[in-house]
Amino acid sequence: NAGVTQTPKFRVLKTGQSMTLLCAQDMNHEYMYWYRQDPGMGLRLIHYSVGEGTTAKGEVPDGYNVSRLKKQNFLLGLESAAPSQTSVYFCASNPVAGWEKKDYGYTFGSGTRLTVV
Amino acid sequence: AQSVTQLDSHVSVSEGTPVLLRCNYSSSYSPSLFWYVQHPNKGLQLLLKYTSAATLVKGINGFEAEFKKSETSFHLTKPSAHMSDAAEYFCVVSDRAGGFKTIFGAGTRLFVKA
């Protein structure tokens, strides 16, 4: 099925460990995003990309890095995990087509539940 | 400046009764407006969108929303609630002011009683 696929779905890390979350989309969307969702905090944008080879910081980028080497993939890295990074992480993509860059709506992945102990 | 306010954090209705989830927005330009639904332990799913066409927008599962510029509102409605509608709903505004920017509301949790 077409859409956004996130791996892994669940992960437990020890403080200081590193990991990479993978997001893949097969809809040829230009824009991709990483959000985190925490109780009472809503969705917060970590990093985003407006095309292959580009990345930009969002609202809460500290402690995370990203890469978009291929248009269909957007990787989120945690270099040294901290308990404050315990969260549910969502990847999303958006076509944002045309010269006027109209927003046609996001397609979200099913999420990665990360616990840092 | 861009902002979105969901006026109720929780809404409780009985099955078969109407649903109203309220959303007000602020935008400097002609915005695009969206409603997303999130069922427990799932990702967000696009319910409907307004992108400067018809002001009454129909979405999936019988939901609809009306864009009212004079009231800066984009309320979500459904004539008859179903148990499967129990979920969290997010109102989202997106416009070109200051670059491509999307703001998510805090969410409204909908409870449906049998």
PDB file of C-alpha atoms in Angstrom:
ATOM      1  CA  ASN A   1       0.000   0.000   0.000  1.00  0.00           C
ATOM      2  CA  ALA A   2       1.252   3.485  -0.832  1.00  0.00           C
ATOM      3  CA  GLY A   3       2.104   5.651   2.129  1.00  0.00           C
ATOM      4  CA  VAL A   4       4.690   6.412   4.778  1.00  0.00           C
ATOM      5  CA  THR A   5       6.495   3.558   6.503  1.00  0.00           C
ATOM      6  CA  GLN A   6       8.405   3.988   9.748  1.00  0.00           C
ATOM      7  CA  THR A   7      10.848   1.526  11.245  1.00  0.00           C
ATOM      8  CA  PRO A   8      11.168   0.388  13.953  1.00  0.00           C
ATOM      9  CA  LYS A   9       7.737   0.578  15.598  1.00  0.00           C
ATOM     10  CA  PHE A  10       9.065   0.197  19.139  1.00  0.00           C
ATOM     11  CA  ARG A  11      12.489   0.623  20.696  1.00  0.00           C
ATOM     12  CA  VAL A  12      13.983   0.808  24.171  1.00  0.00           C
ATOM     13  CA  LEU A  13      17.343   2.547  24.513  1.00  0.00           C
ATOM     14  CA  LYS A  14      19.682   3.089  27.403  1.00  0.00           C
ATOM     15  CA  THR A  15      20.808   6.628  28.140  1.00  0.00           C
ATOM     16  CA  GLY A  16      23.759   7.520  25.920  1.00  0.00           C
ATOM     17  CA  GLN A  17      23.020   4.984  23.200  1.00  0.00           C
ATOM     18  CA  SER A  18      22.472   6.046  19.632  1.00  0.00           C
ATOM     19  CA  MET A  19      19.926   4.995  17.052  1.00  0.00           C
ATOM     20  CA  THR A  20      18.418   5.910  13.708  1.00  0.00           C
ATOM     21  CA  LEU A  21      14.739   6.006  12.844  1.00  0.00           C
ATOM     22  CA  LEU A  22      13.933   5.364   9.217  1.00  0.00           C
ATOM     23  CA  CYS A  23      11.075   6.895   7.274  1.00  0.00           C
ATOM     24  CA  ALA A  24      10.251   5.859   3.718  1.00  0.00           C
ATOM     25  CA  GLN A  25       7.543   7.198   1.407  1.00  0.00           C
ATOM     26  CA  ASP A  26       6.568   5.948  -2.029  1.00  0.00           C
ATOM     27  CA  MET A  27       4.371   8.863  -3.133  1.00  0.00           C
ATOM     28  CA  ASN A  28       7.149  11.004  -4.624  1.00  0.00           C
ATOM     29  CA  HIS A  29       6.422  13.776  -2.109  1.00  0.00           C
ATOM     30  CA  GLU A  30       8.889  16.636  -1.908  1.00  0.00           C
ATOM     31  CA  TYR A  31       8.464  17.624   1.736  1.00  0.00           C
ATOM     32  CA  MET A  32       9.128  15.316   4.666  1.00  0.00           C
ATOM     33  CA  TYR A  33       8.952  15.924   8.418  1.00  0.00           C
ATOM     34  CA  TRP A  34       9.780  14.439  11.779  1.00  0.00           C
ATOM     35  CA  TYR A  35       7.474  15.220  14.708  1.00  0.00           C
ATOM     36  CA  ARG A  36       7.401  14.076  18.279  1.00  0.00           C
ATOM     37  CA  GLN A  37       4.185  13.690  20.238  1.00  0.00           C
ATOM     38  CA  ASP A  38       4.121  13.893  24.016  1.00  0.00           C
ATOM     39  CA  PRO A  39       1.123  13.952  26.396  1.00  0.00           C
ATOM     40  CA  GLY A  40      -0.091  17.508  26.897  1.00  0.00           C
ATOM     41  CA  MET A  41       2.447  18.901  24.407  1.00  0.00           C
ATOM     42  CA  GLY A  42       0.752  18.120  21.114  1.00  0.00           C
ATOM     43  CA  LEU A  43       2.826  17.615  17.984  1.00  0.00           C
ATOM     44  CA  ARG A  44       6.195  19.355  17.848  1.00  0.00           C
ATOM     45  CA  LEU A  45       8.287  19.634  14.724  1.00  0.00           C
ATOM     46  CA  ILE A  46      11.845  18.349  15.094  1.00  0.00           C
ATOM     47  CA  HIS A  47      13.314  18.703  11.586  1.00  0.00           C
ATOM     48  CA  TYR A  48      11.985  18.834   8.076  1.00  0.00           C
ATOM     49  CA  SER A  49      13.138  18.622   4.487  1.00  0.00           C
ATOM     50  CA  VAL A  50      11.842  20.430   1.405  1.00  0.00           C
ATOM     51  CA  GLY A  51      13.571  18.126  -1.048  1.00  0.00           C
ATOM     52  CA  GLU A  52      16.342  15.625  -1.603  1.00  0.00           C
ATOM     53  CA  GLY A  53      19.592  16.771  -0.036  1.00  0.00           C
ATOM     54  CA  THR A  54      17.964  19.491   2.105  1.00  0.00           C
ATOM     55  CA  THR A  55      17.190  19.629   5.814  1.00  0.00           C
ATOM     56  CA  ALA A  56      16.053  22.355   8.203  1.00  0.00           C
ATOM     57  CA  LYS A  57      15.476  22.739  11.918  1.00  0.00           C
ATOM     58  CA  GLY A  58      12.017  22.763  13.394  1.00  0.00           C
ATOM     59  CA  GLU A  59      10.755  23.741  16.800  1.00  0.00           C
ATOM     60  CA  VAL A  60      12.715  21.209  18.926  1.00  0.00           C
ATOM     61  CA  PRO A  61      15.843  20.133  16.991  1.00  0.00           C
ATOM     62  CA  ASP A  62      18.351  19.780  19.839  1.00  0.00           C
ATOM     63  CA  GLY A  63      19.694  16.258  20.309  1.00  0.00           C
ATOM     64  CA  TYR A  64      18.570  15.113  16.860  1.00  0.00           C
ATOM     65  CA  ASN A  65      20.100  15.010  13.406  1.00  0.00           C
ATOM     66  CA  VAL A  66      18.528  14.177  10.058  1.00  0.00           C
ATOM     67  CA  SER A  67      19.516  13.264   6.537  1.00  0.00           C
ATOM     68  CA  ARG A  68      17.664  13.147   3.205  1.00  0.00           C
ATOM     69  CA  LEU A  69      20.093  11.515   0.807  1.00  0.00           C
ATOM     70  CA  LYS A  70      17.291  10.053  -1.294  1.00  0.00           C
ATOM     71  CA  LYS A  71      13.944  11.691  -1.975  1.00  0.00           C
ATOM     72  CA  GLN A  72      11.986   8.758  -0.602  1.00  0.00           C
ATOM     73  CA  ASN A  73      13.879   8.414   2.692  1.00  0.00           C
ATOM     74  CA  PHE A  74      14.190  10.713   5.704  1.00  0.00           C
ATOM     75  CA  LEU A  75      16.356   9.499   8.597  1.00  0.00           C
ATOM     76  CA  LEU A  76      16.207  10.784  12.161  1.00  0.00           C
ATOM     77  CA  GLY A  77      19.248  10.154  14.344  1.00  0.00           C
ATOM     78  CA  LEU A  78      19.742  10.325  18.077  1.00  0.00           C
ATOM     79  CA  GLU A  79      23.463  10.523  18.804  1.00  0.00           C
ATOM     80  CA  SER A  80      23.271  10.172  22.598  1.00  0.00           C
ATOM     81  CA  ALA A  81      19.808   9.321  23.826  1.00  0.00           C
ATOM     82  CA  ALA A  82      18.405  11.001  26.932  1.00  0.00           C
ATOM     83  CA  PRO A  83      15.279  10.159  28.963  1.00  0.00           C
ATOM     84  CA  SER A  84      13.749  13.460  27.758  1.00  0.00           C
ATOM     85  CA  GLN A  85      13.665  11.939  24.277  1.00  0.00           C
ATOM     86  CA  THR A  86      11.184   9.297  25.370  1.00  0.00           C
ATOM     87  CA  SER A  87       8.294   9.970  23.028  1.00  0.00           C
ATOM     88  CA  VAL A  88       6.286   8.811  20.048  1.00  0.00           C
ATOM     89  CA  TYR A  89       7.919   9.909  16.811  1.00  0.00           C
ATOM     90  CA  PHE A  90       5.942  10.478  13.637  1.00  0.00           C
ATOM     91  CA  CYS A  91       7.229  10.934  10.148  1.00  0.00           C
ATOM     92  CA  ALA A  92       5.067  12.683   7.566  1.00  0.00           C
ATOM     93  CA  SER A  93       5.259  13.708   3.934  1.00  0.00           C
ATOM     94  CA  ASN A  94       3.472  16.380   1.900  1.00  0.00           C
ATOM     95  CA  PRO A  95       3.373  16.910  -1.866  1.00  0.00           C
ATOM     96  CA  VAL A  96       3.413  20.756  -1.607  1.00  0.00           C
ATOM     97  CA  ALA A  97       3.168  20.979  -5.358  1.00  0.00           C
ATOM     98  CA  GLY A  98       3.351  23.849  -7.791  1.00  0.00           C
ATOM     99  CA  TRP A  99       4.901  27.318  -7.846  1.00  0.00           C
ATOM    100  CA  GLU A 100       2.544  28.522  -5.120  1.00  0.00           C
ATOM    101  CA  LYS A 101       3.618  25.658  -2.849  1.00  0.00           C
ATOM    102  CA  LYS A 102       0.091  24.787  -1.844  1.00  0.00           C
ATOM    103  CA  ASP A 103      -0.326  22.489   1.148  1.00  0.00           C
ATOM    104  CA  TYR A 104      -2.368  19.431   0.152  1.00  0.00           C
ATOM    105  CA  GLY A 105      -2.137  17.764   3.532  1.00  0.00           C
ATOM    106  CA  TYR A 106       0.175  15.408   5.273  1.00  0.00           C
ATOM    107  CA  THR A 107       0.424  11.650   5.075  1.00  0.00           C
ATOM    108  CA  PHE A 108       1.657  10.311   8.402  1.00  0.00           C
ATOM    109  CA  GLY A 109       3.430   7.120   9.304  1.00  0.00           C
ATOM    110  CA  SER A 110       2.138   4.918  12.107  1.00  0.00           C
ATOM    111  CA  GLY A 111       4.778   6.101  14.560  1.00  0.00           C
ATOM    112  CA  THR A 112       7.778   4.846  16.516  1.00  0.00           C
ATOM    113  CA  ARG A 113       7.404   4.517  20.269  1.00  0.00           C
ATOM    114  CA  LEU A 114      10.807   5.187  21.839  1.00  0.00           C
ATOM    115  CA  THR A 115      11.634   4.723  25.500  1.00  0.00           C
ATOM    116  CA  VAL A 116      14.978   5.869  26.898  1.00  0.00           C
ATOM    117  CA  VAL A 117      15.843   4.408  30.294  1.00  0.00           C
TER     118      VAL A 117
ATOM    119  CA  ALA B   1       1.046  35.677  13.080  1.00  0.00           C
ATOM    120  CA  GLN B   2      -0.371  32.254  12.482  1.00  0.00           C
ATOM    121  CA  SER B   3      -2.201  30.358  15.227  1.00  0.00           C
ATOM    122  CA  VAL B   4      -4.911  27.770  15.771  1.00  0.00           C
ATOM    123  CA  THR B   5      -7.094  27.245  18.828  1.00  0.00           C
ATOM    124  CA  GLN B   6      -9.212  24.215  19.501  1.00  0.00           C
ATOM    125  CA  LEU B   7     -11.777  25.482  21.934  1.00  0.00           C
ATOM    126  CA  ASP B   8     -12.454  22.188  23.730  1.00  0.00           C
ATOM    127  CA  SER B   9      -9.865  19.731  24.983  1.00  0.00           C
ATOM    128  CA  HIS B  10     -12.551  17.061  25.516  1.00  0.00           C
ATOM    129  CA  VAL B  11     -16.002  16.535  24.001  1.00  0.00           C
ATOM    130  CA  SER B  12     -18.383  13.788  25.047  1.00  0.00           C
ATOM    131  CA  VAL B  13     -21.455  12.781  23.019  1.00  0.00           C
ATOM    132  CA  SER B  14     -23.875   9.878  22.945  1.00  0.00           C
ATOM    133  CA  GLU B  15     -23.924   7.533  19.991  1.00  0.00           C
ATOM    134  CA  GLY B  16     -26.338   8.787  17.337  1.00  0.00           C
ATOM    135  CA  THR B  17     -26.177  12.447  18.428  1.00  0.00           C
ATOM    136  CA  PRO B  18     -24.436  15.281  16.523  1.00  0.00           C
ATOM    137  CA  VAL B  19     -20.754  16.056  16.901  1.00  0.00           C
ATOM    138  CA  LEU B  20     -19.304  19.578  16.980  1.00  0.00           C
ATOM    139  CA  LEU B  21     -15.563  20.158  17.415  1.00  0.00           C
ATOM    140  CA  ARG B  22     -14.625  23.818  17.380  1.00  0.00           C
ATOM    141  CA  CYS B  23     -11.558  25.409  15.827  1.00  0.00           C
ATOM    142  CA  ASN B  24     -10.590  29.077  15.447  1.00  0.00           C
ATOM    143  CA  TYR B  25      -7.572  30.216  13.513  1.00  0.00           C
ATOM    144  CA  SER B  26      -5.487  33.280  12.848  1.00  0.00           C
ATOM    145  CA  SER B  27      -3.646  33.764   9.589  1.00  0.00           C
ATOM    146  CA  SER B  28      -2.147  36.698   7.720  1.00  0.00           C
ATOM    147  CA  TYR B  29      -2.879  35.228   4.309  1.00  0.00           C
ATOM    148  CA  SER B  30      -5.415  32.936   2.712  1.00  0.00           C
ATOM    149  CA  PRO B  31      -4.846  29.778   4.723  1.00  0.00           C
ATOM    150  CA  SER B  32      -5.271  26.126   3.997  1.00  0.00           C
ATOM    151  CA  LEU B  33      -7.140  24.415   6.827  1.00  0.00           C
ATOM    152  CA  PHE B  34      -7.257  20.767   7.753  1.00  0.00           C
ATOM    153  CA  TRP B  35      -8.727  18.325  10.223  1.00  0.00           C
ATOM    154  CA  TYR B  36      -6.830  15.163  11.138  1.00  0.00           C
ATOM    155  CA  VAL B  37      -7.998  12.236  13.246  1.00  0.00           C
ATOM    156  CA  GLN B  38      -5.816  10.041  15.440  1.00  0.00           C
ATOM    157  CA  HIS B  39      -7.135   6.793  16.842  1.00  0.00           C
ATOM    158  CA  PRO B  40      -5.338   5.305  19.869  1.00  0.00           C
ATOM    159  CA  ASN B  41      -1.810   4.117  19.095  1.00  0.00           C
ATOM    160  CA  LYS B  42      -2.147   5.136  15.452  1.00  0.00           C
ATOM    161  CA  GLY B  43      -0.759   7.861  13.222  1.00  0.00           C
ATOM    162  CA  LEU B  44      -2.737  10.912  12.174  1.00  0.00           C
ATOM    163  CA  GLN B  45      -5.066  10.540   9.202  1.00  0.00           C
ATOM    164  CA  LEU B  46      -6.291  13.398   7.009  1.00  0.00           C
ATOM    165  CA  LEU B  47     -10.031  13.815   7.543  1.00  0.00           C
ATOM    166  CA  LEU B  48     -10.716  16.801   5.275  1.00  0.00           C
ATOM    167  CA  LYS B  49      -9.134  19.966   3.903  1.00  0.00           C
ATOM    168  CA  TYR B  50     -10.053  23.477   2.817  1.00  0.00           C
ATOM    169  CA  THR B  51      -7.804  25.028   0.180  1.00  0.00           C
ATOM    170  CA  SER B  52      -9.795  28.081  -1.031  1.00  0.00           C
ATOM    171  CA  ALA B  53     -12.418  26.232  -3.036  1.00  0.00           C
ATOM    172  CA  ALA B  54     -15.906  25.525  -1.614  1.00  0.00           C
ATOM    173  CA  THR B  55     -16.337  26.769   1.944  1.00  0.00           C
ATOM    174  CA  LEU B  56     -18.259  23.658   3.017  1.00  0.00           C
ATOM    175  CA  VAL B  57     -15.871  20.760   2.887  1.00  0.00           C
ATOM    176  CA  LYS B  58     -16.879  17.119   3.085  1.00  0.00           C
ATOM    177  CA  GLY B  59     -14.493  14.525   4.422  1.00  0.00           C
ATOM    178  CA  ILE B  60     -14.322  10.858   5.164  1.00  0.00           C
ATOM    179  CA  ASN B  61     -16.649   8.980   7.534  1.00  0.00           C
ATOM    180  CA  GLY B  62     -19.459  11.541   7.253  1.00  0.00           C
ATOM    181  CA  PHE B  63     -17.536  14.486   8.687  1.00  0.00           C
ATOM    182  CA  GLU B  64     -17.700  17.971   7.252  1.00  0.00           C
ATOM    183  CA  ALA B  65     -16.381  21.416   8.116  1.00  0.00           C
ATOM    184  CA  GLU B  66     -17.309  24.935   7.110  1.00  0.00           C
ATOM    185  CA  PHE B  67     -14.762  27.671   6.517  1.00  0.00           C
ATOM    186  CA  LYS B  68     -16.119  30.967   7.875  1.00  0.00           C
ATOM    187  CA  LYS B  69     -13.691  33.775   7.124  1.00  0.00           C
ATOM    188  CA  SER B  70     -15.683  36.422   9.008  1.00  0.00           C
ATOM    189  CA  GLU B  71     -15.580  34.320  12.168  1.00  0.00           C
ATOM    190  CA  THR B  72     -12.091  32.850  11.495  1.00  0.00           C
ATOM    191  CA  SER B  73     -13.534  29.444  12.290  1.00  0.00           C
ATOM    192  CA  PHE B  74     -13.335  25.967  10.813  1.00  0.00           C
ATOM    193  CA  HIS B  75     -15.575  23.808  12.992  1.00  0.00           C
ATOM    194  CA  LEU B  76     -15.871  20.062  12.399  1.00  0.00           C
ATOM    195  CA  THR B  77     -19.308  18.450  12.458  1.00  0.00           C
ATOM    196  CA  LYS B  78     -21.001  15.112  11.982  1.00  0.00           C
ATOM    197  CA  PRO B  79     -24.768  14.567  12.121  1.00  0.00           C
ATOM    198  CA  SER B  80     -24.664  11.287  14.024  1.00  0.00           C
ATOM    199  CA  ALA B  81     -21.783   9.987  16.120  1.00  0.00           C
ATOM    200  CA  HIS B  82     -20.632   6.401  15.937  1.00  0.00           C
ATOM    201  CA  MET B  83     -18.614   4.528  18.529  1.00  0.00           C
ATOM    202  CA  SER B  84     -15.750   4.257  16.043  1.00  0.00           C
ATOM    203  CA  ASP B  85     -15.489   8.081  15.973  1.00  0.00           C
ATOM    204  CA  ALA B  86     -13.918   8.077  19.427  1.00  0.00           C
ATOM    205  CA  ALA B  87     -10.448   9.503  18.804  1.00  0.00           C
ATOM    206  CA  GLU B  88      -8.388  12.671  19.014  1.00  0.00           C
ATOM    207  CA  TYR B  89      -8.963  15.343  16.396  1.00  0.00           C
ATOM    208  CA  PHE B  90      -6.473  17.998  15.326  1.00  0.00           C
ATOM    209  CA  CYS B  91      -7.240  21.250  13.531  1.00  0.00           C
ATOM    210  CA  VAL B  92      -4.342  22.512  11.408  1.00  0.00           C
ATOM    211  CA  VAL B  93      -3.646  25.802   9.629  1.00  0.00           C
ATOM    212  CA  SER B  94      -1.091  26.282   6.909  1.00  0.00           C
ATOM    213  CA  ASP B  95      -0.136  29.377   4.947  1.00  0.00           C
ATOM    214  CA  ARG B  96       2.697  31.009   3.061  1.00  0.00           C
ATOM    215  CA  ALA B  97       3.379  33.830   5.538  1.00  0.00           C
ATOM    216  CA  GLY B  98       7.057  33.760   6.473  1.00  0.00           C
ATOM    217  CA  GLY B  99       7.580  30.670   4.364  1.00  0.00           C
ATOM    218  CA  PHE B 100       5.749  27.395   4.297  1.00  0.00           C
ATOM    219  CA  LYS B 101       4.494  26.892   7.838  1.00  0.00           C
ATOM    220  CA  THR B 102       2.007  24.524   9.411  1.00  0.00           C
ATOM    221  CA  ILE B 103       0.537  24.899  12.892  1.00  0.00           C
ATOM    222  CA  PHE B 104      -1.203  22.024  14.690  1.00  0.00           C
ATOM    223  CA  GLY B 105      -3.886  22.641  17.269  1.00  0.00           C
ATOM    224  CA  ALA B 106      -3.584  21.031  20.688  1.00  0.00           C
ATOM    225  CA  GLY B 107      -6.232  18.447  19.864  1.00  0.00           C
ATOM    226  CA  THR B 108      -9.758  17.598  21.011  1.00  0.00           C
ATOM    227  CA  ARG B 109     -10.469  14.201  22.483  1.00  0.00           C
ATOM    228  CA  LEU B 110     -13.894  12.905  21.406  1.00  0.00           C
ATOM    229  CA  PHE B 111     -15.643  10.404  23.647  1.00  0.00           C
ATOM    230  CA  VAL B 112     -18.703   8.544  22.359  1.00  0.00           C
ATOM    231  CA  LYS B 113     -21.049   6.954  24.903  1.00  0.00           C
ATOM    232  CA  ALA B 114     -23.204   3.971  24.060  1.00  0.00           C
TER     233      ALA B 114
END
